Coordinates of C-alpha atoms and ligand atoms in Angstrom, one line a residue:
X1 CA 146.2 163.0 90.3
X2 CA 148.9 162.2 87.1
X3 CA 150.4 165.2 87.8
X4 CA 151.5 163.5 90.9
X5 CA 152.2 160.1 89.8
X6 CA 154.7 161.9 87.1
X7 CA 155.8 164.3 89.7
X8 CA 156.8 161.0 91.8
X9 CA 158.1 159.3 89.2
X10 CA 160.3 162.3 88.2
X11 CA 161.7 161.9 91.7
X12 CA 162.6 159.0 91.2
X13 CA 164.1 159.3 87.9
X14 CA 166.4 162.5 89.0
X15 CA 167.9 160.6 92.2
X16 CA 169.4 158.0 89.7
X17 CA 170.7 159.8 86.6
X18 CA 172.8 162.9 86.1
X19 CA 171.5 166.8 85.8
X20 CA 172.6 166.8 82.9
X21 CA 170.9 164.0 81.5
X22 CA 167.3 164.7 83.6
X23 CA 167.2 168.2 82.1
X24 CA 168.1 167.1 78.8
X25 CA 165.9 164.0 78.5
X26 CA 163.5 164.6 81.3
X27 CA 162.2 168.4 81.7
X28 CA 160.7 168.5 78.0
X29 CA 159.1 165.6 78.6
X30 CA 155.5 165.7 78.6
X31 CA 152.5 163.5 81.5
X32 CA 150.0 162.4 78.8
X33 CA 148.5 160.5 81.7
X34 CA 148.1 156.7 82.7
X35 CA 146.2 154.9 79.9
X36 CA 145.1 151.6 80.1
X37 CA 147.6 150.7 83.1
X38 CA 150.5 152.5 80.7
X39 CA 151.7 155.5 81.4
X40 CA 151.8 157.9 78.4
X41 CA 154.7 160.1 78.2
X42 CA 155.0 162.6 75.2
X43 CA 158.7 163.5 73.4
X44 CA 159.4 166.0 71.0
X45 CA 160.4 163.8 67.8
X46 CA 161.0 160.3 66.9
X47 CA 164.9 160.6 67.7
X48 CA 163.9 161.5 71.2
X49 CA 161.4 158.7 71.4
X50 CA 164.2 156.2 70.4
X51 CA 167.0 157.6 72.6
X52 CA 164.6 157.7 75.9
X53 CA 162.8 154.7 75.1
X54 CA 166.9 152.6 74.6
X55 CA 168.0 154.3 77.5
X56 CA 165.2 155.1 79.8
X57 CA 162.5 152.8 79.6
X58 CA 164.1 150.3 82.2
X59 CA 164.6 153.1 84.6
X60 CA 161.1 154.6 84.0
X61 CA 159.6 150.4 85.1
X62 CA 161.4 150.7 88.2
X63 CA 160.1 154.6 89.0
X64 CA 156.4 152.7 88.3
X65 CA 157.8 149.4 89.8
X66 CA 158.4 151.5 93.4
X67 CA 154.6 152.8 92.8
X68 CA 153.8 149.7 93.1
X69 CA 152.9 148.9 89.3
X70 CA 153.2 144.6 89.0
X71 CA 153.8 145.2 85.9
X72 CA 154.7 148.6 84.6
X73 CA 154.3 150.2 81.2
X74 CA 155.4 152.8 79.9
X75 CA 154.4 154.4 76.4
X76 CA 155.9 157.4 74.3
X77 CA 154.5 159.4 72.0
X78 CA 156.3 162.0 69.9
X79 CA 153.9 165.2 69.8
X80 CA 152.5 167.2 67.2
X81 CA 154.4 170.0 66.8
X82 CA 151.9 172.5 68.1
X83 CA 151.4 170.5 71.1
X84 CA 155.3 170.6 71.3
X85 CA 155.0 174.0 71.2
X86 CA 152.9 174.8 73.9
X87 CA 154.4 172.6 76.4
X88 CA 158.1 174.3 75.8
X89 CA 158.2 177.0 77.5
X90 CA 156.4 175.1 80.8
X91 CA 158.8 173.8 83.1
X92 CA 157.5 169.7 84.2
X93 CA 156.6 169.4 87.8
X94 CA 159.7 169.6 90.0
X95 CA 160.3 166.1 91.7
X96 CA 158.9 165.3 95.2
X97 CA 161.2 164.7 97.6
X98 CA 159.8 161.1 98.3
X99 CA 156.8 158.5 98.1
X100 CA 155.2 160.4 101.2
X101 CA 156.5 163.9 99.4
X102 CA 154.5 166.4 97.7
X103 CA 154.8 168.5 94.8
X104 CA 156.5 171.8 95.3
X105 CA 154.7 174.8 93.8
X106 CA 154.4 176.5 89.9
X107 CA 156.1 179.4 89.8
X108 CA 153.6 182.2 91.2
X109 CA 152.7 185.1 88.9
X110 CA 152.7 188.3 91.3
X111 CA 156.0 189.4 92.2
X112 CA 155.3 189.8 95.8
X113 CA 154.5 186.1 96.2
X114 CA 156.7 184.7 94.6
X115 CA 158.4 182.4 96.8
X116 CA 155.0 181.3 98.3
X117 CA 153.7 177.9 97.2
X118 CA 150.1 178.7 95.5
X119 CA 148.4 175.6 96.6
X120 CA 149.0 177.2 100.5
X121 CA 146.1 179.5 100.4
X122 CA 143.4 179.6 102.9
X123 CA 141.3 178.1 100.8
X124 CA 142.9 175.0 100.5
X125 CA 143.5 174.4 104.4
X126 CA 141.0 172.1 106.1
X127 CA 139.9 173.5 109.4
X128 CA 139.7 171.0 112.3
X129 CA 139.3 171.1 115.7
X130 CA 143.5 170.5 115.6
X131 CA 144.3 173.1 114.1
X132 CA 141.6 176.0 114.6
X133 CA 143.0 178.2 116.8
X134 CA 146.2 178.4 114.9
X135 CA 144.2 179.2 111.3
X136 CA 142.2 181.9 113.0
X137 CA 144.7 183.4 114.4
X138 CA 146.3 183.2 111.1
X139 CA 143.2 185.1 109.6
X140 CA 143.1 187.7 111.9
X141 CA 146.7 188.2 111.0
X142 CA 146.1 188.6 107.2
X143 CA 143.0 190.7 108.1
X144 CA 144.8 193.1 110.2
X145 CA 149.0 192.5 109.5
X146 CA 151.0 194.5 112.4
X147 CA 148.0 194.9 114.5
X148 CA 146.4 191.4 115.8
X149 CA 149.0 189.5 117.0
X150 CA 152.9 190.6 116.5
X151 CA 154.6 188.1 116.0
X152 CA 152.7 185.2 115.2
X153 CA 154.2 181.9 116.7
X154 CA 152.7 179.0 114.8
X155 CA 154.2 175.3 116.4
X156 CA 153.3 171.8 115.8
X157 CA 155.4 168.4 114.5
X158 CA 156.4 167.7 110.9
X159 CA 154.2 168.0 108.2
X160 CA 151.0 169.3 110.4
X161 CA 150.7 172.8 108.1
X162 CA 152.5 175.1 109.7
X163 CA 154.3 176.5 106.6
X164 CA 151.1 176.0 104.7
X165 CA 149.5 178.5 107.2
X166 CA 151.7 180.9 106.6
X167 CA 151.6 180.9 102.9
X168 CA 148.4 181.9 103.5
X169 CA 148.9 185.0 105.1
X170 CA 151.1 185.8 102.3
X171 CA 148.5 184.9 99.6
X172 CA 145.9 186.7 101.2
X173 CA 147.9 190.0 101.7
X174 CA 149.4 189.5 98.2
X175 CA 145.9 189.9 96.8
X176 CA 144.6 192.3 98.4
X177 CA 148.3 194.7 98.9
X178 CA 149.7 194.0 95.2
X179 CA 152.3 196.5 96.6
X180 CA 153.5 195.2 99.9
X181 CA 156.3 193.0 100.0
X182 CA 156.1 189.7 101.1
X183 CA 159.3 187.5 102.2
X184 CA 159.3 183.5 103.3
X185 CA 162.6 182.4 104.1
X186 CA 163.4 179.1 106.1
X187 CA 166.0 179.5 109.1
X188 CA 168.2 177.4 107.1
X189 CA 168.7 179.8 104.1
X190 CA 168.2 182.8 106.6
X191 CA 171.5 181.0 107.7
X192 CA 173.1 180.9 104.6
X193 CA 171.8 184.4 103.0
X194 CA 174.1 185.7 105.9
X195 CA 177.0 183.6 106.1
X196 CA 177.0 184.7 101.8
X197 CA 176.6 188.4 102.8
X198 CA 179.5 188.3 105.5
X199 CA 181.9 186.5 102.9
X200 CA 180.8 188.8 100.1
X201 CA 180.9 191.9 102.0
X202 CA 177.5 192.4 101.0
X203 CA 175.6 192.8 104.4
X204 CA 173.8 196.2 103.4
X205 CA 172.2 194.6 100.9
X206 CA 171.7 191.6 103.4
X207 CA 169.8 194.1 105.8
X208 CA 167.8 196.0 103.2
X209 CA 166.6 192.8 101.8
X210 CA 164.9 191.3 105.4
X211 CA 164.3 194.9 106.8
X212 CA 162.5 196.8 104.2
X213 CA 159.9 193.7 103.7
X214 CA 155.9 194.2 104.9
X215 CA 155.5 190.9 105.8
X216 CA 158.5 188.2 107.1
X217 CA 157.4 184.3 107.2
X218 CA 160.3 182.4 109.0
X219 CA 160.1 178.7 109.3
X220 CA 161.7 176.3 111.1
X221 CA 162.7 179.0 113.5
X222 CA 164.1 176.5 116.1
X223 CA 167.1 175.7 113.8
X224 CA 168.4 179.1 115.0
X225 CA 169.6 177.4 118.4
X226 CA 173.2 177.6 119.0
X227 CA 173.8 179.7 115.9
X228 CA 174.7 183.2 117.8
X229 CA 176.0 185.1 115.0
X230 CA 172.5 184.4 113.2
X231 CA 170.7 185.1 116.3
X232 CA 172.0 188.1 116.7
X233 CA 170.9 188.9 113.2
X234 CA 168.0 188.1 113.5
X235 CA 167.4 190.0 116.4
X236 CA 167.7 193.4 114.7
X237 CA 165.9 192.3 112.0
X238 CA 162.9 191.5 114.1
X239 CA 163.8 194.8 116.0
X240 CA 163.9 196.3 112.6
X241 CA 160.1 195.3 111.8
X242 CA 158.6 195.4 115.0
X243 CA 159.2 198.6 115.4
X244 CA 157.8 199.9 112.2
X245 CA 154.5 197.4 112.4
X246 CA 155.5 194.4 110.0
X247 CA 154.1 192.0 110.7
X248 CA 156.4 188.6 111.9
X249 CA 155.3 185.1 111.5
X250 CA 157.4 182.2 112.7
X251 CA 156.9 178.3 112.5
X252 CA 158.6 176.1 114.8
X253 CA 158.5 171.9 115.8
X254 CA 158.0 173.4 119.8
X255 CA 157.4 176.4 121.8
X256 CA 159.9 179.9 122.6
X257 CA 160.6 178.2 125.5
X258 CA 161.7 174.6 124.4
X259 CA 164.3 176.3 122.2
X260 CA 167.6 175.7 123.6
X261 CA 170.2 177.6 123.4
X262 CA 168.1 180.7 122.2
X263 CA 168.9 183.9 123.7
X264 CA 166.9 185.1 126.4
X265 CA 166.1 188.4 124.3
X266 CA 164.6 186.7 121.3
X267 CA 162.8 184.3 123.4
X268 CA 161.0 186.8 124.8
X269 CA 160.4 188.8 121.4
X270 CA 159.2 185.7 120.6
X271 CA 156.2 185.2 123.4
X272 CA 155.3 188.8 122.5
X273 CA 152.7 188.1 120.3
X274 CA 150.6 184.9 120.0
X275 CA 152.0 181.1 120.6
X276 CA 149.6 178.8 119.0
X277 CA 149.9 175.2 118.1
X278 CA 148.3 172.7 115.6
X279 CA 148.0 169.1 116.3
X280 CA 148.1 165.9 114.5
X281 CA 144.2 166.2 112.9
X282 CA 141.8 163.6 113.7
X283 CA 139.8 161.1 111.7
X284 CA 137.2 163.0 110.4
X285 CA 140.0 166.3 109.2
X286 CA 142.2 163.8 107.5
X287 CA 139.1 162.1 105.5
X288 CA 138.4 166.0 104.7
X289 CA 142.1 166.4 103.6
X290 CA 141.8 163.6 101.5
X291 CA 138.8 164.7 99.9
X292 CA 139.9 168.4 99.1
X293 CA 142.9 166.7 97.5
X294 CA 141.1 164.3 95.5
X295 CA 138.4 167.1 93.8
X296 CA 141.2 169.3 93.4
X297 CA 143.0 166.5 91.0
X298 CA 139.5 166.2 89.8
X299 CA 139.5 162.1 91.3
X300 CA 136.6 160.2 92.2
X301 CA 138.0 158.4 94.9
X302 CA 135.1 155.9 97.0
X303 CA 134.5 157.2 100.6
X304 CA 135.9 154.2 101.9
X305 CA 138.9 154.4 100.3
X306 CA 139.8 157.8 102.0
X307 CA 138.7 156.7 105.1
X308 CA 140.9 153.2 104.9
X309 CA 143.7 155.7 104.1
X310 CA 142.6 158.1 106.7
X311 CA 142.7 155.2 108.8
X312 CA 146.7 154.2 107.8
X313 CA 148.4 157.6 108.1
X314 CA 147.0 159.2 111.3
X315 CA 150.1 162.3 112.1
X316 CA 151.6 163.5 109.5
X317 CA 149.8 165.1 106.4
X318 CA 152.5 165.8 104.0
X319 CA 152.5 161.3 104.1
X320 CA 148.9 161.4 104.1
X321 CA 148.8 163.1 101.0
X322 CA 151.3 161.1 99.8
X323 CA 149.8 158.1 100.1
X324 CA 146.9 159.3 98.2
X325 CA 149.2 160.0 95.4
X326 CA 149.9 156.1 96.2
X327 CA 146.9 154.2 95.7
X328 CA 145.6 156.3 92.9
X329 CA 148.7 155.4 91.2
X330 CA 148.4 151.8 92.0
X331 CA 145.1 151.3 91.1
X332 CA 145.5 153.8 87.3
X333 CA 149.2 151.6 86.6
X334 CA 147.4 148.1 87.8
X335 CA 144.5 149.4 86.0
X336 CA 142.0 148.4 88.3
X337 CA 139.4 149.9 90.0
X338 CA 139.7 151.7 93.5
X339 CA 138.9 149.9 96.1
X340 CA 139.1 149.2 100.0
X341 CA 141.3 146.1 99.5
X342 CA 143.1 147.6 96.5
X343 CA 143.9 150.4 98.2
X344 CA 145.0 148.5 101.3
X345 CA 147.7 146.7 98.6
X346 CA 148.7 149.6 97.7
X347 CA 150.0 150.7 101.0
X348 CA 151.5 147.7 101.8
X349 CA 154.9 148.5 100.9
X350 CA 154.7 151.3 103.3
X351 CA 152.9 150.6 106.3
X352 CA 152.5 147.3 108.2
X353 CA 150.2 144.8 107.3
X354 CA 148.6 144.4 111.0
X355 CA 147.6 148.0 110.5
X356 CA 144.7 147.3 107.7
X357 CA 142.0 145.7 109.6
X358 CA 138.7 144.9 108.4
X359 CA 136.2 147.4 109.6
X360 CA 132.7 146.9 111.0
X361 CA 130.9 148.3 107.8
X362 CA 132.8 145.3 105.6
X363 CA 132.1 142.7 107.0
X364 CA 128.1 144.6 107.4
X365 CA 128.3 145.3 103.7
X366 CA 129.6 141.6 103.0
X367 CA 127.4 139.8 105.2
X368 CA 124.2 141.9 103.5
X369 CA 125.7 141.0 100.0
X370 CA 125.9 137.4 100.3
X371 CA 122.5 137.0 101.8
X372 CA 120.8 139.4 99.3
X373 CA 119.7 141.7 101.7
X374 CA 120.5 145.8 102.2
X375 CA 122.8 146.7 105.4
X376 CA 119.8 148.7 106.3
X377 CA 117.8 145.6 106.7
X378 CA 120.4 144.4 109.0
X379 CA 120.8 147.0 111.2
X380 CA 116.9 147.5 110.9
X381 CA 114.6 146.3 113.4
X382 CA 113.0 143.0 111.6
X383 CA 113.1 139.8 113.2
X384 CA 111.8 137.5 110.2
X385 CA 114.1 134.4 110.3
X386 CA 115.8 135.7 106.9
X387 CA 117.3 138.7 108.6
X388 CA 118.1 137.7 111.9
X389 CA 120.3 134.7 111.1
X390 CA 122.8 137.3 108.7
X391 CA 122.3 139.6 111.1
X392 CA 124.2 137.1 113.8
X393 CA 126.1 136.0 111.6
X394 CA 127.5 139.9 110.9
X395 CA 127.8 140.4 114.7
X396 CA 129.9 137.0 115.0
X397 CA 132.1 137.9 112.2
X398 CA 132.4 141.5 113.3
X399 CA 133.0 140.1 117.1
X400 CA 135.7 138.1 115.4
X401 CA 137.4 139.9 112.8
X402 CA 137.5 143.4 114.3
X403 CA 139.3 144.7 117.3
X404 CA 136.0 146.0 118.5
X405 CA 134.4 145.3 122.0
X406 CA 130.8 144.1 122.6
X407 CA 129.2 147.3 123.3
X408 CA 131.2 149.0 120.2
X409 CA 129.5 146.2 118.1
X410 CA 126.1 146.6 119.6
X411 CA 126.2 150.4 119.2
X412 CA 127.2 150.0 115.5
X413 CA 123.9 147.3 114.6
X414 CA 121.9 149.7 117.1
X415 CA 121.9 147.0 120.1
X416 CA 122.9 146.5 123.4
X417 CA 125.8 144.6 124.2
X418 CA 123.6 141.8 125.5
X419 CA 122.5 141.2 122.0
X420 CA 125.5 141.0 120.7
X421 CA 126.5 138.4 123.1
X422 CA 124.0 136.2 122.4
X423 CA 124.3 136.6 118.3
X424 CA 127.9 135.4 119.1
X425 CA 127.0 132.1 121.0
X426 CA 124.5 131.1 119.1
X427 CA 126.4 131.1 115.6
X428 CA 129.2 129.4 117.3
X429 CA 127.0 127.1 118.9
X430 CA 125.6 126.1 115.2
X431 CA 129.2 126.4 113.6
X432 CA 129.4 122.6 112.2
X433 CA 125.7 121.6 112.6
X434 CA 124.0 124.3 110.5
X435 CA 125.6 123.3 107.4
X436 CA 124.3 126.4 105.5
X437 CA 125.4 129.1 108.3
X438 CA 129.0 127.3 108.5
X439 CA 129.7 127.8 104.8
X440 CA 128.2 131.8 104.9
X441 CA 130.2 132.2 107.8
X442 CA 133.7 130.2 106.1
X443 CA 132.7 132.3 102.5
X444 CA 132.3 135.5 104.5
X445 CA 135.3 135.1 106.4
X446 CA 137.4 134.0 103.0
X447 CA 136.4 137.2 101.5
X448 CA 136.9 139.8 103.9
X449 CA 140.1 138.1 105.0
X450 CA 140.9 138.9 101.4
X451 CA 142.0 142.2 102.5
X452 CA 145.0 140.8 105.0
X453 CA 146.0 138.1 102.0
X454 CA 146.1 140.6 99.2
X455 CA 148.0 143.2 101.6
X456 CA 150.5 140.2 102.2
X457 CA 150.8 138.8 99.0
X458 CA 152.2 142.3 97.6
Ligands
ATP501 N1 144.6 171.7 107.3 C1 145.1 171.3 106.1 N2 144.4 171.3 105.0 C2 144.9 170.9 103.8 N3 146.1 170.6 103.6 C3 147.0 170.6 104.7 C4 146.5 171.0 106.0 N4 147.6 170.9 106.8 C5 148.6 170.6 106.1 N5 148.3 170.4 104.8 C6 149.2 169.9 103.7 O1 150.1 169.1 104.3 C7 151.4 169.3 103.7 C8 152.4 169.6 104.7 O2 152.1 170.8 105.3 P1 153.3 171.9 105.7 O3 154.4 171.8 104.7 O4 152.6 173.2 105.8 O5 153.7 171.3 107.1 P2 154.7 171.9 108.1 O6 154.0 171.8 109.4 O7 155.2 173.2 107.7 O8 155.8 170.8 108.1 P3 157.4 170.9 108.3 O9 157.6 171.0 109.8 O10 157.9 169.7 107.7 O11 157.9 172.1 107.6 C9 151.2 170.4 102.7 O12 151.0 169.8 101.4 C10 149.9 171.1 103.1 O13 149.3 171.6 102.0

């Protein structure tokens, strides 16, 4: 995960300081990783070390500052020459277009991929019941390119996988066609590549280019609206394909038919093929996204971190990686250990702090922990004194901490509602008199508050 914490801070350096200066100072510079809280960056001599650290060093606080870092460090380290060496020729990670960004890709070896993103391969896409339809049809695609579904029409809102998807496709037809050609273009530079080719005089080579590929991904296709002279383009380049079986696959933020201002002829091209969508994933498909992410960067991140985070960023996944990238980074530059309530901190620059709530299973796990018991003894079925008081007193705090409504609770502690009810009234009924259950209940409620004060205290 340093690989995005440097890739963020990058970002962040770029947007404040010239080209010039970035590519100078900046590309050479080398992630050592986040030691000790300090982030370790590696220069190439001792000249380099003074100029970055007299110039740079406040800048580079900030970058860490915005990661939320209370107090950043950062550490350089001139390189042994062979080191040096081996990192020269490697370009550093190219900046992320935000907090909630995420990195763009290494350049790809094959030549028939490369303007596909290597992380976007079918391996790395999480299957959920949001996005199923649109990933098999996907495969079927790759499986069988011209023949299955001509063109594909993947839509869905920002940051839900759609160009990701179609990487895919590439990737998996790159491997096993070395030969075919592959071309991803967004609308945008579709746009451009023409406007360029009618200035330069160069449309031959504009039409050879998109008509002589095996496979065309276009994304963003609904930017073509209102833009006829592209339109028109682009309808004889489809033609162009179509009729020799390439394959087609566009992305889009809605369906052919919510495209205004798209001519009626390429709408209907358009619904020739398949239209599927993917939707914002659920709970269980972002906690799986967040776990892919986290083994790839080789982090151990606790399951109840993901899910807090899972929890936070519920549409868009592009911010849901990115506030991954977030709390790892506040916990490695805070240098302390991952947490639920850490992890809430860390994300309270970004989201509102009514949105953390304490969950059910904190205040069980809290409640067990002060009285010495397992959460399994709570929720189990014995009714010696020792367990049923802390187990009221974990329904009462539940009852009042969490949104959650009395069957909800019962369900959770394996109850009916009924019991719940009664767990409530009698703790209150004994708040004040049973000195021992008021203080659990005020300690209990002090720690798991904890969450909410950290989060505001940020
Ligand atoms: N199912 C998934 N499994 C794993 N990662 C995913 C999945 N869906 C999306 N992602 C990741 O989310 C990020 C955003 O995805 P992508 O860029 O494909 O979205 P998009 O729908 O094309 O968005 P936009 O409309 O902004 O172009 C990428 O880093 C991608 O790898």
């Amino acid at each position: 995960m340093t690989q995005e914490i440097w890739a963020d801070v990058l970002g962040y350096v770029r947007k404040n300081i010239s080209e010039v200066e970035y590519h100078t100072w900046f590309a050479p510079m080398k992630n050592l990783g986040v030691q000790g809280g300090s982030l370790v960056l590696g220069v190439r001599n001792s000249f380099a070390q003074e100029y970055v650290r007299r110039q740079y060093q406040v800048l580079l606080e900030d970058a860490l500052r915005d990661l939320g870092a209370e107090n950043p460090q950062v550490t350089f380290q001139v390189l042994p020459a062979v080191q040096e060496a081996m990192i020269l020729p490697e370009d550093p990670p190219p900046p992320r277009p935000g907090p909630a960004g995420r990195a763009a890709p290494d350049p790809a070896p094959a030549e028939n991929r490369k303007s596909l993103n290597p992380k976007y391969t079918f391996e790395n896409f999480v299957v959920g019941p949001n996005n199923n339809l649109a990933h098999a049809a996907a495969l079927a695609v790759a499986e069988s390119p011209g023949k299955a579904y001509n063109p594909l029409f993947i839509y869905g809102d920002v940051g839900l996988g759609k160009t990701h998807l179609m990487h895919a496709v590439g990737h998996y037809m790159a491997e096993r066609f070395p030969d075919k050609r592959i071309e991803y273009v967004s609308t945008e530079s579709f746009t451009n590549d023409l406007i360029n080719a009618i200035r330069e005089d160069k449309m031959t080579q504009f039409r050879n280019r998109y008509r002589s590929v095996d496979l065309l991904l276009v994304d963003d296709i609904q930017f073509l609206a209102g833009k006829e002279r592209t339109q028109e383009e682009f309808f004889h380049t489809f033609n162009a394909l179509y009729e020799n079986h390439k394959q087609i696959i566009l992305s889009s933020d809605r369906p052919p038919k919510d495209i205004q201002t798209l001519e009626g002829r390429l709408r209907s091209r358009f619904e020739w093929g398949l239209i599927t969508d993917i939707q914002s994933p659920e709970f269980e498909t972002r906690v799986a996204i967040l776990k892919m992410n986290a083994e790839q960067s080789h982090t151990v991140i606790p399951q109840e971190v993901l899910e807090l985070i899972a929890r936070q960023v519920t549409s868009n996944i592009r911010e849901l990686e990115g506030a991954l990238v977030r709390v790892v980074a506040y916990a490695s530059l805070n240098n302390v250990p991952l947490s639920r309530v850490v992890a809430a901190k860390a994300l309270s620059n970004v989201f509102a702090p009514q949105e953390v709530k304490v969950e059910m299973i904190d205040v069980l796990k809290a409640t067990a922990a002060h009285f010495g018991l397992s959460p399994d003894q709570i929720r189990g079925s014995g009714r010696a004194r020792e367990v049923v008081v802390p187990r009221q007193v974990a329904m009462y705090l539940v009852r009042d901490l969490t949104g959650h409504s009395l069957p909800e609770i019962g369900q959770f502690f394996g109850r009916d509602h009924s019991t719940v009810m009664h767990a409530v009234s009698k703790v209150t009924e004994q708040m004040g008199k049973d000195l021992e259950l008021t203080a659990a209940v005020q300690t209990l409620r002090g720690q798991l508050n904890d969450v909410e004060d950290e989060r505001e205290g940020a």
